[in-house]
Short mmCIF file of C-alpha atoms in Angstrom, two decimals:
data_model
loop_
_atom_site.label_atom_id
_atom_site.label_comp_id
_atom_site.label_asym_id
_atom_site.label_seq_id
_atom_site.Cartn_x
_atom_site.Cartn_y
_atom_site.Cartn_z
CA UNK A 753 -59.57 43.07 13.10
CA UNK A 754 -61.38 40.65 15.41
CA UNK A 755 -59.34 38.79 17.59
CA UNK A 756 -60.33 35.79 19.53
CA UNK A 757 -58.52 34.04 22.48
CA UNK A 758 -58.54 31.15 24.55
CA UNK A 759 -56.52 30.32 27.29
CA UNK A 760 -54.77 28.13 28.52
CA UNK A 761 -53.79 25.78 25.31
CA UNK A 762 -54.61 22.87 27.15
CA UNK A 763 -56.14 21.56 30.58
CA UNK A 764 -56.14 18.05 32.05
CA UNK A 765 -59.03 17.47 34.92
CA UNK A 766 -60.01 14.44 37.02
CA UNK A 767 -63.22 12.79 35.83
CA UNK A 768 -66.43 14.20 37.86
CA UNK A 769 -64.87 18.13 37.60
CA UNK A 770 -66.88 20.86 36.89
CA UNK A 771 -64.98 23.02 34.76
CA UNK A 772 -64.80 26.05 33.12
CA UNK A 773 -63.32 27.20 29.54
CA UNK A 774 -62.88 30.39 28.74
CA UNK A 775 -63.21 32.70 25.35
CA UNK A 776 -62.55 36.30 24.53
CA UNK A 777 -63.06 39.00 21.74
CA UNK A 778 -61.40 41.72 21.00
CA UNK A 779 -64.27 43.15 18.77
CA UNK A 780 -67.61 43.17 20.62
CA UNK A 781 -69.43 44.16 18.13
CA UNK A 782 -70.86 40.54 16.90
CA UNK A 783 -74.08 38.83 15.82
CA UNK A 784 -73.10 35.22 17.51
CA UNK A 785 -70.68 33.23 19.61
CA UNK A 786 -70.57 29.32 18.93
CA UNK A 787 -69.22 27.11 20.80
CA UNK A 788 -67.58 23.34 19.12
CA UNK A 789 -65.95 20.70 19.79
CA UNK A 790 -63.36 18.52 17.05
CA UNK A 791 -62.34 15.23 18.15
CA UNK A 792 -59.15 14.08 16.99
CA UNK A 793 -59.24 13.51 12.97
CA UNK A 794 -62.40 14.63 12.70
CA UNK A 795 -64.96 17.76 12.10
CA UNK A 796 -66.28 20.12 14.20
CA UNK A 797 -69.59 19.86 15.90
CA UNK A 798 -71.66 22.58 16.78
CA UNK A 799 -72.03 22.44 20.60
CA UNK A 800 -74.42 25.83 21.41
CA UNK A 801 -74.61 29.15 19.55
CA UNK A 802 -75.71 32.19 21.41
CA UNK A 803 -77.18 34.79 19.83
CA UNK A 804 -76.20 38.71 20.51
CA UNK A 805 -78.98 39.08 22.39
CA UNK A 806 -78.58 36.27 24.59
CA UNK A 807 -76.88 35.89 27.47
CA UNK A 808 -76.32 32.18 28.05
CA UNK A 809 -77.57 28.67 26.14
CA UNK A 810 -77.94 25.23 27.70
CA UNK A 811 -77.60 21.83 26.88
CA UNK A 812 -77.20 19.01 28.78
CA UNK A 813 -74.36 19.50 31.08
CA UNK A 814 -73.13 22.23 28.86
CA UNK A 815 -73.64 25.79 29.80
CA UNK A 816 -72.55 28.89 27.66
CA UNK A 817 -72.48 32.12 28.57
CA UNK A 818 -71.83 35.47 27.02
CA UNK A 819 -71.22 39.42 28.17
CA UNK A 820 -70.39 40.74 25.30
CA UNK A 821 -69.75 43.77 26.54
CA UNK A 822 -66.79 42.74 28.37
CA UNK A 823 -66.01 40.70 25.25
CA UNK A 824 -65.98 37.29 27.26
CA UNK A 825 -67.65 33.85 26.52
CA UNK A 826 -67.24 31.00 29.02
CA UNK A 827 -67.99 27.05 28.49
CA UNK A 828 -69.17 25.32 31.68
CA UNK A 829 -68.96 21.37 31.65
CA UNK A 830 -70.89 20.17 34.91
CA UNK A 831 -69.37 16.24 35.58
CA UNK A 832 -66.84 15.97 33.71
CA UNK A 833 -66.16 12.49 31.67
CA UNK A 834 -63.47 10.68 30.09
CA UNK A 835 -65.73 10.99 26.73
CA UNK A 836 -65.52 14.97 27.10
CA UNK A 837 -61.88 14.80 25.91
CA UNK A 838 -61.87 17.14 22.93
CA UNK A 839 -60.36 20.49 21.57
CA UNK A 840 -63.37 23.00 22.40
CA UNK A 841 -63.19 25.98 19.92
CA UNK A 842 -65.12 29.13 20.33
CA UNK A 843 -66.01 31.23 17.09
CA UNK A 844 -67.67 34.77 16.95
CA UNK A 845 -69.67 35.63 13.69
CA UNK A 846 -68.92 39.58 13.21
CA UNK A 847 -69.85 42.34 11.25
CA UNK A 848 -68.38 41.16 7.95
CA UNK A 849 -70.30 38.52 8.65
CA UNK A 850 -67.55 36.12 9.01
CA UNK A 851 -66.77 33.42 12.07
CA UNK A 852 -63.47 33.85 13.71
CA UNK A 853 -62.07 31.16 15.76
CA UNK A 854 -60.12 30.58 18.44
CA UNK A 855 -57.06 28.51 18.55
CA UNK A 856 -59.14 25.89 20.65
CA UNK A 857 -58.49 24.18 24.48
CA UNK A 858 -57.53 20.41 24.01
CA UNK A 859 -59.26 19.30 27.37
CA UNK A 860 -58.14 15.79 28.53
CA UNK A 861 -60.48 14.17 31.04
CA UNK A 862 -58.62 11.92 33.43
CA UNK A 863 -60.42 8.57 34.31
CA UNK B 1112 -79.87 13.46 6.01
CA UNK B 1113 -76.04 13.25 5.20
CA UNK B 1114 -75.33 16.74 6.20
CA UNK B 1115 -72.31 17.78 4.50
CA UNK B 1116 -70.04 15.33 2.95
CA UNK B 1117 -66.71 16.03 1.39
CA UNK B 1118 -64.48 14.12 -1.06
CA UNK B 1119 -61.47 13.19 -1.05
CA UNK B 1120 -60.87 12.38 2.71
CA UNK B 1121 -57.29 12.47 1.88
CA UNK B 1122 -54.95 13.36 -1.10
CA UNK B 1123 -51.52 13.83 -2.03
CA UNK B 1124 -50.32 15.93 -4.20
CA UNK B 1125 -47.04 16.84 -6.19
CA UNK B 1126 -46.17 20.83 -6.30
CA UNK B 1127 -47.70 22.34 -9.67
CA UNK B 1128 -50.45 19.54 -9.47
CA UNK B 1129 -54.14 20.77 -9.71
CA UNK B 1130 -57.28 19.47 -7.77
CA UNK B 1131 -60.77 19.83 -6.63
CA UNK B 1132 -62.73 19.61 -3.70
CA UNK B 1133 -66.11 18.67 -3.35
CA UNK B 1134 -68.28 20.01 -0.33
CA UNK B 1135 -71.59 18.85 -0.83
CA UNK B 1136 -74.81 19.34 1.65
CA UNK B 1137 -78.02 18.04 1.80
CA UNK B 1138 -79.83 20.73 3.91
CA UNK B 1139 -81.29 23.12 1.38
CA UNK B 1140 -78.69 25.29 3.19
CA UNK B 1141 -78.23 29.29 1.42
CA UNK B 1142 -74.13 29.98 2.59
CA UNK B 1143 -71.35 27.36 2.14
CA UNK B 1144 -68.21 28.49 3.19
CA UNK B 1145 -64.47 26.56 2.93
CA UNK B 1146 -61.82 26.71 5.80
CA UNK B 1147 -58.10 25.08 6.46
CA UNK B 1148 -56.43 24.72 9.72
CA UNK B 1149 -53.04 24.33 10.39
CA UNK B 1150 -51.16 23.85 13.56
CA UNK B 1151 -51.00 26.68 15.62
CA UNK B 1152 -53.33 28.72 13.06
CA UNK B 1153 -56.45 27.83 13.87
CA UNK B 1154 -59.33 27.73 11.55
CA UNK B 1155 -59.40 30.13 8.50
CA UNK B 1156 -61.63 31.59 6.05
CA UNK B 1157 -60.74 30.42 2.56
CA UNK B 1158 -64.02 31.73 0.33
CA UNK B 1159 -67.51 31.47 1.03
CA UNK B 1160 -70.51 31.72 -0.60
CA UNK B 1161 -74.15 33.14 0.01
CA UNK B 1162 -76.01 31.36 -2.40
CA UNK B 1163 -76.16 29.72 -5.90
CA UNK B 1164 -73.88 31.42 -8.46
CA UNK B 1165 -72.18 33.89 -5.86
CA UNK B 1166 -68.66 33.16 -3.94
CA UNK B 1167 -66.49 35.93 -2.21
CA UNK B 1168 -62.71 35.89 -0.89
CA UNK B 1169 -62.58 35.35 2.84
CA UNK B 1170 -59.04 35.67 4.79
CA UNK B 1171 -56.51 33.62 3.11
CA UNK B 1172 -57.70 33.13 -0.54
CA UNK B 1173 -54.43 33.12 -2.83
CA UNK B 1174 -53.63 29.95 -4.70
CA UNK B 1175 -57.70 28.70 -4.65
CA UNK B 1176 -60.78 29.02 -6.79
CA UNK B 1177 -64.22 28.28 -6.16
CA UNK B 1178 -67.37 27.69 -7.62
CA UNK B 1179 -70.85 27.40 -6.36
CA UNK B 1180 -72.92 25.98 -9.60
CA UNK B 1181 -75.38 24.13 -7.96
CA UNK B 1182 -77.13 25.41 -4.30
CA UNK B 1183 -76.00 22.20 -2.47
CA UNK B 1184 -72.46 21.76 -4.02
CA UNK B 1185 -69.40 23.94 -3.17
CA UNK B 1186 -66.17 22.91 -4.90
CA UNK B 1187 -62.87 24.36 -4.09
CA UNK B 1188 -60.51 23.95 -6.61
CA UNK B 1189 -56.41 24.46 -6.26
CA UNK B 1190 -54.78 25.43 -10.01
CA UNK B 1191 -51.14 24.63 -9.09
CA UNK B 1192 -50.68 23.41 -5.56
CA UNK B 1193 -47.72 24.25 -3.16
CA UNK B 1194 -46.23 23.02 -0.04
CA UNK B 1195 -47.65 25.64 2.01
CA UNK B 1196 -51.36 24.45 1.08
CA UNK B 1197 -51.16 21.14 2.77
CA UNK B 1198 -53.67 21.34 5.25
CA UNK B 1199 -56.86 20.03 6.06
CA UNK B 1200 -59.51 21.53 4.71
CA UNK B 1201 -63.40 21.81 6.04
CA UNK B 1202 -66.26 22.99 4.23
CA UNK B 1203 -69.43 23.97 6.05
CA UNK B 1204 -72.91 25.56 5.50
CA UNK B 1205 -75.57 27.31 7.30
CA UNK B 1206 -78.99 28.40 6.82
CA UNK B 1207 -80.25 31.98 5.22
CA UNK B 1208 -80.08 34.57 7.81
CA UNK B 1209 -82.74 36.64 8.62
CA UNK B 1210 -83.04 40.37 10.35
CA UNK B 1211 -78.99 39.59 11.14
CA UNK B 1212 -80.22 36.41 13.04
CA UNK B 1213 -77.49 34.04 11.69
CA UNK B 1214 -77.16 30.52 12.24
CA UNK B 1215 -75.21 28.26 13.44
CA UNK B 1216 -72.82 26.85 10.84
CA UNK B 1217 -72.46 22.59 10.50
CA UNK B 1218 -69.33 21.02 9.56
CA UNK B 1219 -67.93 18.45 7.10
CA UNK B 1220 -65.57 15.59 8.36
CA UNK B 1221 -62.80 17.75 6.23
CA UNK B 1222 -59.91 16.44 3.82
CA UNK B 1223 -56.51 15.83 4.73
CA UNK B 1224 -54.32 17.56 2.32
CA UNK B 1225 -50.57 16.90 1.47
CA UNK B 1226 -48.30 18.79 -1.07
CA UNK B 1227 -45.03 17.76 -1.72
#
């Protein structure tokens, strides 16, 4: 049964921090890793999706990378902002098909 | 486009009550799928569905029912609802998949479920 992890729970940083979340699988055998973010009361948005074959996705100052391999998945946030304040959750899409998710990172950027 | 809208955006309900959910989307999409997440649970697979007139039991599917009529509506229906079913509940949908190329999946806003 896939597994997914990330840790720690929680992280407060200083506004302007580059910073790094992390993700891991226990199953590497998966079609996709995406990356969201939920605000507080609200949905998830899709943040990046990277594909099997992939090996990182960009957008903006949002970086993901993937080695599947080593079943790890990492979220880099260049600059941090107060606005980035979120729970980040990290899903993997398997062979049944089927996302599993992570029990999210609440990340609180400090002004 | 609306994306994918659900209704209610909140409910309470007594134990033994029924209810529906509506998850509707607007993006032609082929697989709807409905979640809940609880505290320290993180999000989990309720049923889903891979197109019109087809659902299938995902990870935690005692106590709910669905039904997938019409392509862009996905209702999720509780027959006799229990304390351990409040939650909050998301629905979401992605595009057909292709050659094992899936897609990403988009979210509703959810509903905010509470059983007494």
């Amino acid at each position: 049964k896939q597994e997914v992890t990330q840790i720690p729970a929680a992280l407060s940083v200083p506004e302007g921090e580059n910073l790094v979340l992390n993700c891991s699988f226990t199953d590497s055998a998966i079609y996709n890793l995406q990356w969201f973010r939920q605000d507080p009361g609200k949905g998830l948005t899709s943040l990046l999706l990277i594909q099997s074959s992939q090996r990182e996705q960009t957008s903006g100052r949002l970086n993901a990378s993937l080695d599947k391999s080593s079943g790890r998945s990492t979220l880099y946030i260049a600059a941090s902002q107060p606005g980035d304040s979120a729970t980040y959750l990290c899903a993997v899409r398997g062979a049944n098909s089927k996302l599993t998710f992570g029990k999210g990172i609440t990340l609180s950027v400090r002004p | 486009n609306a994306g994918v809208t659900q209704t209610p955006k909140f409910r309470v309900l007594k134990t033994g009550q029924s209810m529906t959910l509506l998850c509707a989307q607007d993006m032609n999409h082929e697989y709807m799928y409905w979640y809940r997440q609880d505290p320290g649970m993180g999000l989990r697979l309720i049923h889903y569905s891979v197109g019109e007139g087809t659902t299938a039991k995902g990870e935690v599917p005692d106590g709910y029912n669905v039904s997938r009529l019409k392509k862009q509506n996905f209702l999720l229906g509780l027959e006799s609802a229990a304390p351990s079913q409040t939650s909050v509940y998301f629905c979401a949908s992605s595009p057909y998949s292709l050659a094992g190329i899936y897609n990403e999946q988009f979210f509703g806003p959810g509903t905010r479920l509470t059983v007494l």
